[in-house]
Short mmCIF file of C-alpha atoms in Angstrom, two decimals:
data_model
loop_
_atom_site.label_atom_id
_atom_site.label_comp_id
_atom_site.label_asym_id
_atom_site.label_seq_id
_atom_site.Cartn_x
_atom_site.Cartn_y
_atom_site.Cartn_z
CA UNK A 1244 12.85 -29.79 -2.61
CA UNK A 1245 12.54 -26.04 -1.49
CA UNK A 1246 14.88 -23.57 -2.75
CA UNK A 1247 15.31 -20.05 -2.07
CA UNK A 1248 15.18 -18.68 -5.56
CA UNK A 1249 13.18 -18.73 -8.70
CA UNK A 1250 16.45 -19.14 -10.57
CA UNK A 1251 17.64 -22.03 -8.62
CA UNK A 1252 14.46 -23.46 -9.04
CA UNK A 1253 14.59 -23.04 -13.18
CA UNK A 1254 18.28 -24.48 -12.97
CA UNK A 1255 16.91 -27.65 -11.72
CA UNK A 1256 13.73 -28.25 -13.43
CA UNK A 1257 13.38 -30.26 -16.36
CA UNK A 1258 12.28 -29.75 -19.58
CA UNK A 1259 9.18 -31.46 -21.30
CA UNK A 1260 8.24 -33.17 -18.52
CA UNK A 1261 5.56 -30.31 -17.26
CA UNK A 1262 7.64 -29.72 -14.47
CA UNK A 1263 5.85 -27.24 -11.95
CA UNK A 1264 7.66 -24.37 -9.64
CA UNK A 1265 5.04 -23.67 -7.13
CA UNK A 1266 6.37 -20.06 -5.35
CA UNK A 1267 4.64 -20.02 -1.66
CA UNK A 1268 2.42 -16.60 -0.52
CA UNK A 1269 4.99 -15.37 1.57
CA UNK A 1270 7.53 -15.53 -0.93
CA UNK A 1271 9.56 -12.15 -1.98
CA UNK A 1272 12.35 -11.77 -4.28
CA UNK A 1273 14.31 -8.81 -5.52
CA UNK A 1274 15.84 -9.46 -9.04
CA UNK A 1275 18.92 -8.35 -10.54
CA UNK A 1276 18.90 -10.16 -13.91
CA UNK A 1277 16.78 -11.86 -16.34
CA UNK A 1278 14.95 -14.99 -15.31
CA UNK A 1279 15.34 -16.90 -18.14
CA UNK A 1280 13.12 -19.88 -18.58
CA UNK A 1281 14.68 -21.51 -21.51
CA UNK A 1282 13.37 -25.24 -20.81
CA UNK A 1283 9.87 -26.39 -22.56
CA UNK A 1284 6.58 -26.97 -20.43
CA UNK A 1285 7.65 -24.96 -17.52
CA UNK A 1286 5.40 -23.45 -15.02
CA UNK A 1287 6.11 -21.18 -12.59
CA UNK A 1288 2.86 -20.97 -10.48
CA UNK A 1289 2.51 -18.42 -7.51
CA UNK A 1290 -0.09 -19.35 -4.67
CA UNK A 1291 -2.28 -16.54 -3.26
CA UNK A 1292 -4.09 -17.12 0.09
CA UNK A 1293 -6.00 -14.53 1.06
CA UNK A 1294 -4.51 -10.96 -0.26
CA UNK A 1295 -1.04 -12.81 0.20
CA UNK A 1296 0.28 -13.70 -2.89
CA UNK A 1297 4.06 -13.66 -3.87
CA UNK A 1298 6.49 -10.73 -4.85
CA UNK A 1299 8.91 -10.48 -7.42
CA UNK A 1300 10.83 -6.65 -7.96
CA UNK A 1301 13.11 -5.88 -10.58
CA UNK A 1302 15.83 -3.98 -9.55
CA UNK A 1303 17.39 -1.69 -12.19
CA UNK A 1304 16.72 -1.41 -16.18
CA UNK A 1305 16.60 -4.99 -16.96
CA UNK A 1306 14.03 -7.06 -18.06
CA UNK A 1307 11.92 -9.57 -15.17
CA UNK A 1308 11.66 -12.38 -17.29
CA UNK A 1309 12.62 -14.05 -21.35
CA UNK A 1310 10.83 -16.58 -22.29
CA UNK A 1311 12.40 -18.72 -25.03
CA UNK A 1312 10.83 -22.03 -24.15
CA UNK A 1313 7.48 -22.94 -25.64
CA UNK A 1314 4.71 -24.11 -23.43
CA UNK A 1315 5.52 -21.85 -20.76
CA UNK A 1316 3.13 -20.54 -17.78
CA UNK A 1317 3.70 -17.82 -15.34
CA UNK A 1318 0.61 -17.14 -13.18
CA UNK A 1319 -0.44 -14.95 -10.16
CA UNK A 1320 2.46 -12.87 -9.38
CA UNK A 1321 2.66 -9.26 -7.59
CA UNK A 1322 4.88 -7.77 -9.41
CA UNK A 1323 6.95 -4.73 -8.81
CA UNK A 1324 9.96 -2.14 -9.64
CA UNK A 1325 12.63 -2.24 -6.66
#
């Protein structure tokens, strides 16, 4: 089911089973906080069509994303400094 964050979407994935998050083109996001993707076999895939792909800004001195997972993919992302 959609959801309007990449946190929500790590809340409800589950781990080992490859789950995929697939982001949409249009998608932009500013974050406050660490994404953490804590849950093994994760992916967090963003879809480009055309020069559309989509945006995730950090917004203040934190870090975009901690991995602590293994087996973890994050792909395709615009990423920027809010």
């Amino acid at each position: 089911s959609p959801v309007a964050t990449i946190s929500k979407a790590l809340e409800l994935a589950t781990a080992s089973v490859g789950d995929v998050i697939v982001v949409l083109p249009t998608h932009n996001e500013v974050v406050t906080s660490t994404l953490t993707v804590s849950k093994i076999a994760v992916s967090i895939i963003a879809l480009k069509v055309g020069n559309t792909r989509p945006t995730i800004k950090i917004n203040g001195a934190t870090d975009l994303f901690s991995i602590t997972a293994s087996s973890v993919l994050i792909q395709g992302f615009q990423l920027g400094i809010d």
